[in-house]
Coordinates of C-alpha atoms in Angstrom, one line a residue:
M219 CA 0.1 0.0 0.0
T220 CA 1.4 3.4 -1.0
P221 CA 1.5 6.3 1.4
D222 CA -1.2 8.2 -0.5
Q223 CA -3.4 5.1 -0.3
R224 CA -2.9 4.8 3.4
L225 CA -3.7 8.5 3.9
R226 CA -7.0 8.2 2.0
R227 CA -8.0 5.0 3.9
G228 CA -7.0 6.9 7.1
R229 CA -9.2 9.8 6.3
V230 CA -12.2 7.8 5.4
A231 CA -11.8 5.8 8.7
V232 CA -11.7 9.0 10.7
L233 CA -14.6 10.5 8.9
V234 CA -16.8 7.3 9.7
V235 CA -15.8 7.6 13.3
L236 CA -16.8 11.2 13.7
V237 CA -20.2 10.5 12.0
A238 CA -20.7 7.6 14.5
L239 CA -19.9 9.8 17.4
F240 CA -22.3 12.4 16.4
V241 CA -25.0 9.8 15.8
L242 CA -24.4 8.4 19.3
Y243 CA -24.7 11.9 20.8
L244 CA -28.0 12.5 18.9
V245 CA -29.6 9.3 20.4
G246 CA -28.5 10.2 23.9
L247 CA -25.9 7.5 24.3
L248 CA -23.1 10.2 24.8
T249 CA -22.9 13.2 27.0
V250 CA -21.5 16.5 25.8
A251 CA -18.3 16.1 27.9
Q252 CA -17.7 12.5 26.4
L253 CA -18.4 13.8 22.9
L254 CA -15.9 16.5 23.3
T255 CA -13.3 14.0 24.7
L256 CA -13.8 11.7 21.9
F257 CA -13.6 14.6 19.4
V258 CA -10.2 15.5 20.7
F259 CA -8.9 11.9 20.2
A260 CA -10.4 11.9 16.7
I261 CA -8.7 15.1 15.8
V262 CA -5.3 13.6 17.1
A263 CA -6.0 10.7 14.9
V264 CA -6.7 12.9 11.9
L265 CA -3.3 14.6 12.4
V266 CA -1.5 11.2 12.8
M267 CA -3.2 9.5 9.8
T268 CA -3.4 12.4 7.3
V269 CA -0.4 14.7 7.8
R270 CA 3.0 13.6 6.4
P271 CA 6.1 13.7 8.7
A272 CA 7.4 16.6 6.5
Q273 CA 4.3 18.6 7.0
V274 CA 4.3 18.0 10.8
R275 CA 7.9 19.4 10.9
A276 CA 7.1 22.4 8.9
L277 CA 4.0 23.0 11.1
L278 CA 6.0 22.6 14.3
G279 CA 8.7 25.0 12.9
R280 CA 5.9 27.7 12.2
V281 CA 4.4 27.2 15.7
E282 CA 7.9 27.6 17.3
Q283 CA 8.5 30.8 15.4
V284 CA 5.0 32.2 16.4
S285 CA 5.1 31.2 20.0
A286 CA 8.8 31.8 21.0
G287 CA 9.8 34.2 18.4
G288 CA 7.7 37.3 19.1
V289 CA 10.1 38.9 21.6
S290 CA 13.2 37.7 19.7
I291 CA 12.0 39.0 16.5
E292 CA 11.3 42.4 18.1
L293 CA 14.7 42.3 19.6
A294 CA 16.4 41.3 16.4
A295 CA 14.9 44.3 14.7
A296 CA 15.6 46.7 17.4
G297 CA 19.1 45.4 17.8
A298 CA 19.8 46.0 14.1
K299 CA 18.3 49.5 14.3
A300 CA 20.3 50.3 17.5
A301 CA 23.5 49.0 16.1
A302 CA 23.0 51.1 12.8
A303 CA 21.9 54.2 14.7
A304 CA 24.8 54.2 17.2
P305 CA 26.4 57.7 17.3
T306 CA 29.8 56.1 16.8
G307 CA 31.4 52.8 16.4
M308 CA 34.8 54.0 17.8
E309 CA 35.3 51.7 20.8
D310 CA 38.0 49.4 21.6
D311 CA 35.9 46.4 22.1
G312 CA 38.2 43.5 21.4
D313 CA 35.7 40.7 22.0
D314 CA 34.8 37.8 19.9
D315 CA 31.3 37.0 19.0
A316 CA 29.2 35.9 21.9
T317 CA 28.0 32.2 21.9
S318 CA 25.3 32.5 24.5
I319 CA 22.9 35.0 26.0
V320 CA 24.6 34.6 29.4
E321 CA 28.1 35.6 27.7
L322 CA 26.3 38.6 26.0
R323 CA 24.7 39.6 29.3
F324 CA 28.0 39.6 31.1
R325 CA 29.7 41.7 28.5
L326 CA 27.0 44.2 28.7
E327 CA 27.1 44.3 32.5
R328 CA 30.9 44.8 32.4
K329 CA 30.4 47.8 30.1
L330 CA 27.7 49.3 32.2
A331 CA 30.2 49.2 35.2
D332 CA 32.8 50.8 33.0
L333 CA 30.3 53.6 32.2
A334 CA 29.6 54.0 35.9
A335 CA 33.2 54.3 36.8
G336 CA 34.0 56.9 34.3
V337 CA 31.8 58.3 31.6
L338 CA 28.8 58.9 34.0
S339 CA 31.0 60.4 36.8
E340 CA 30.3 63.8 38.2
P341 CA 32.7 66.4 39.6
V342 CA 32.6 67.3 43.2
G343 CA 35.1 70.1 43.5
D344 CA 38.4 68.8 42.0
V345 CA 37.4 65.2 42.5
V346 CA 35.4 63.1 39.8
V347 CA 33.1 60.8 41.7
P348 CA 31.8 57.5 39.9
T349 CA 28.1 57.0 39.9
H350 CA 25.4 54.3 39.6
V351 CA 24.0 53.3 36.2
T352 CA 20.8 51.7 35.0
I353 CA 19.2 51.3 31.7
G354 CA 16.3 53.4 32.9
G355 CA 18.6 56.1 34.0
L356 CA 20.4 56.2 30.6
V357 CA 17.0 56.7 29.0
R358 CA 16.0 59.4 31.4
D359 CA 19.3 61.4 30.7
H360 CA 18.9 61.0 27.0
L361 CA 21.9 58.9 26.7
L362 CA 20.1 56.0 25.2
G363 CA 17.1 55.7 23.0
S364 CA 14.1 53.5 23.4
A365 CA 15.1 50.9 20.8
E366 CA 18.5 50.6 22.3
A367 CA 16.9 50.3 25.8
T368 CA 14.8 47.5 24.6
V369 CA 17.8 45.6 23.4
A370 CA 19.7 46.2 26.5
D371 CA 16.8 45.2 28.9
T372 CA 16.0 42.0 26.9
I373 CA 19.7 40.9 27.0
L374 CA 19.9 41.6 30.7
T375 CA 16.6 39.7 31.5
T376 CA 16.5 36.8 29.0
S377 CA 17.3 33.5 30.8
E378 CA 19.4 30.8 29.2
N379 CA 16.3 28.5 29.2
E380 CA 14.2 31.1 27.5
F381 CA 16.8 31.8 25.0
R382 CA 17.1 28.1 24.2
S383 CA 13.3 28.0 23.6
Y384 CA 13.6 30.3 20.6
A385 CA 13.9 29.1 17.1
E386 CA 17.6 28.7 15.8
T387 CA 17.2 31.6 13.4
Q388 CA 16.0 33.8 16.2
R389 CA 18.9 32.8 18.5
E390 CA 21.3 33.6 15.7
A391 CA 19.8 36.9 15.1
L392 CA 19.6 37.7 18.8
L393 CA 23.4 37.0 19.3
R394 CA 24.3 38.6 16.0
D395 CA 22.4 42.0 16.4
G396 CA 22.5 42.1 20.2
G397 CA 26.3 41.5 19.8
R398 CA 26.6 44.4 17.4
F399 CA 24.8 46.6 19.9
V400 CA 26.9 45.5 22.9
A401 CA 30.1 46.1 20.8
T402 CA 29.5 49.8 20.5
F403 CA 27.3 50.4 23.6
R404 CA 30.0 52.3 25.8
A405 CA 31.0 54.4 22.7
A406 CA 27.4 55.4 22.0
V407 CA 26.8 56.5 25.6
F408 CA 30.2 58.3 25.8
H409 CA 29.4 60.1 22.6
E410 CA 26.1 61.4 24.0
R411 CA 27.5 62.2 27.4
A412 CA 30.3 64.1 25.7
A413 CA 28.0 66.1 23.7
Q414 CA 26.0 67.0 26.9
V415 CA 29.0 68.1 28.8
L416 CA 30.4 70.0 25.8
A417 CA 27.2 71.9 25.3
R418 CA 26.9 72.7 29.0
Q419 CA 30.5 74.1 29.3
L420 CA 31.3 75.4 25.9
G421 CA 27.9 76.3 24.2
G422 CA 26.1 74.6 21.4
V423 CA 27.3 71.4 19.8
E424 CA 27.2 70.7 16.0
R425 CA 27.3 67.0 15.0
V426 CA 29.4 66.5 11.9
R427 CA 29.8 63.3 10.0
R428 CA 33.1 62.6 8.3
D429 CA 33.2 60.4 5.2
D430 CA 35.9 58.2 6.9
A431 CA 34.2 57.9 10.3
A432 CA 31.8 55.4 11.8
G433 CA 29.9 58.2 13.5
E434 CA 29.6 62.0 14.1
D435 CA 32.2 64.4 15.4
L436 CA 31.2 67.0 17.9
V437 CA 32.1 70.6 16.7
V438 CA 32.0 73.5 19.2
T439 CA 32.4 77.1 18.2
G440 CA 33.5 79.3 21.0
T441 CA 35.9 82.1 22.0
G442 CA 38.8 79.8 21.1
G443 CA 37.5 79.3 17.6
R444 CA 36.0 76.2 16.1
V445 CA 37.1 72.9 17.8
R446 CA 36.3 69.4 16.5
W447 CA 36.0 66.9 19.3
V448 CA 36.2 63.2 18.5
P449 CA 35.0 60.9 21.3
V450 CA 36.7 57.4 21.3
F451 CA 36.2 54.9 24.0
A452 CA 39.6 53.4 24.2
D453 CA 42.9 54.1 26.0
A454 CA 44.9 57.2 25.2
G455 CA 47.8 55.1 23.7
S456 CA 45.7 52.6 21.8
D457 CA 45.9 52.0 18.0
L458 CA 42.2 53.3 17.7
V459 CA 43.1 56.6 19.2
R460 CA 46.3 57.0 17.2
D461 CA 44.4 56.2 14.0
Q462 CA 41.8 59.0 14.7
Q463 CA 44.7 61.4 15.5
R464 CA 46.1 60.7 12.0
R465 CA 42.7 61.0 10.4
V466 CA 41.6 64.3 11.9
A467 CA 45.1 66.0 11.5
V468 CA 44.6 66.6 7.9
L469 CA 41.2 68.4 8.6
P470 CA 41.0 72.2 8.8
G471 CA 40.9 73.9 12.1
R472 CA 41.6 72.5 15.6
S473 CA 40.8 68.9 16.7
V474 CA 40.8 67.1 20.0
V475 CA 40.4 63.3 20.6
L476 CA 38.4 62.7 23.8
V477 CA 38.9 59.5 25.7
P478 CA 36.9 58.3 28.8
A479 CA 39.8 58.2 31.3
L480 CA 39.3 60.3 34.6
T481 CA 43.1 60.8 35.0
P482 CA 44.9 64.0 33.8
S483 CA 45.4 64.2 30.1
P484 CA 48.7 63.0 28.6
P485 CA 51.2 65.6 27.5
P486 CA 50.7 66.6 23.8
A487 CA 53.3 65.3 21.3
D488 CA 54.7 67.4 18.6
G489 CA 52.7 67.3 15.4
Q490 CA 50.0 65.2 16.9
V491 CA 46.3 66.0 17.6
P492 CA 46.0 66.3 21.4
V493 CA 44.3 63.7 23.4
R494 CA 42.1 65.0 26.3
T495 CA 40.6 62.8 29.1
F496 CA 37.0 63.0 30.0
G497 CA 38.0 63.8 33.6
D498 CA 39.7 66.8 32.7
L499 CA 36.7 68.0 30.7
L500 CA 34.5 67.5 33.7
R501 CA 37.0 69.3 35.9
G502 CA 37.2 72.2 33.3
T503 CA 41.0 71.8 33.1

């Protein structure tokens, strides 16, 4: 007997059973509860006898995407948007791609701690005091947008078991797009924080995009003329900072590379664009 013949016979048998159940109910031999119970068994029999294995797998795949994929689909879309809209990609990340949601969460938590210890500090006299940081606080202070906050919150709150319940394509999207977001997270917050401090201390800030840059420079025009500030989340002596020094050196006007350190700025080298620390900017020195 071929598979198609077996399917046809199964359908006929199930149809006969359903008709018989309905007749028994009409003559009063079955209660409503019994009828419903037997109908459930009949429906299961229909699925088993009439649906091919390949169709079952496809159906289960669609169910998995609908039931477990709602959050991850939204997260993947928000992650891609947040990564693409990050004000700057200039961050010395140095991490490989995350292989689990737990690893991605640890990286984000470490970067939140970095921001609390430096970028979000506030000056008290001549001393720069670290502060506490939350995702809600970053949104309140306009350092993080709603799409980015959604990504960060989901990374921080998704358990490993919940992550494994997602379809494989959505797990991959979560790690890929969430990883892109985490990779530039500190740089994005640092960029916005630097813009706020510069605007407060030196006046209005103009955002200018260079053709060779991943993000925008912050240009301030004051009594000292037009100055281009380039926030880079990296150590003052890193290759990333030196590369930006070389790139902005050929631009007209004065340029300064801003790094997140709270220590005093390194002495300027002859012929190089100066590097200034965020601590000195906060202290006004």
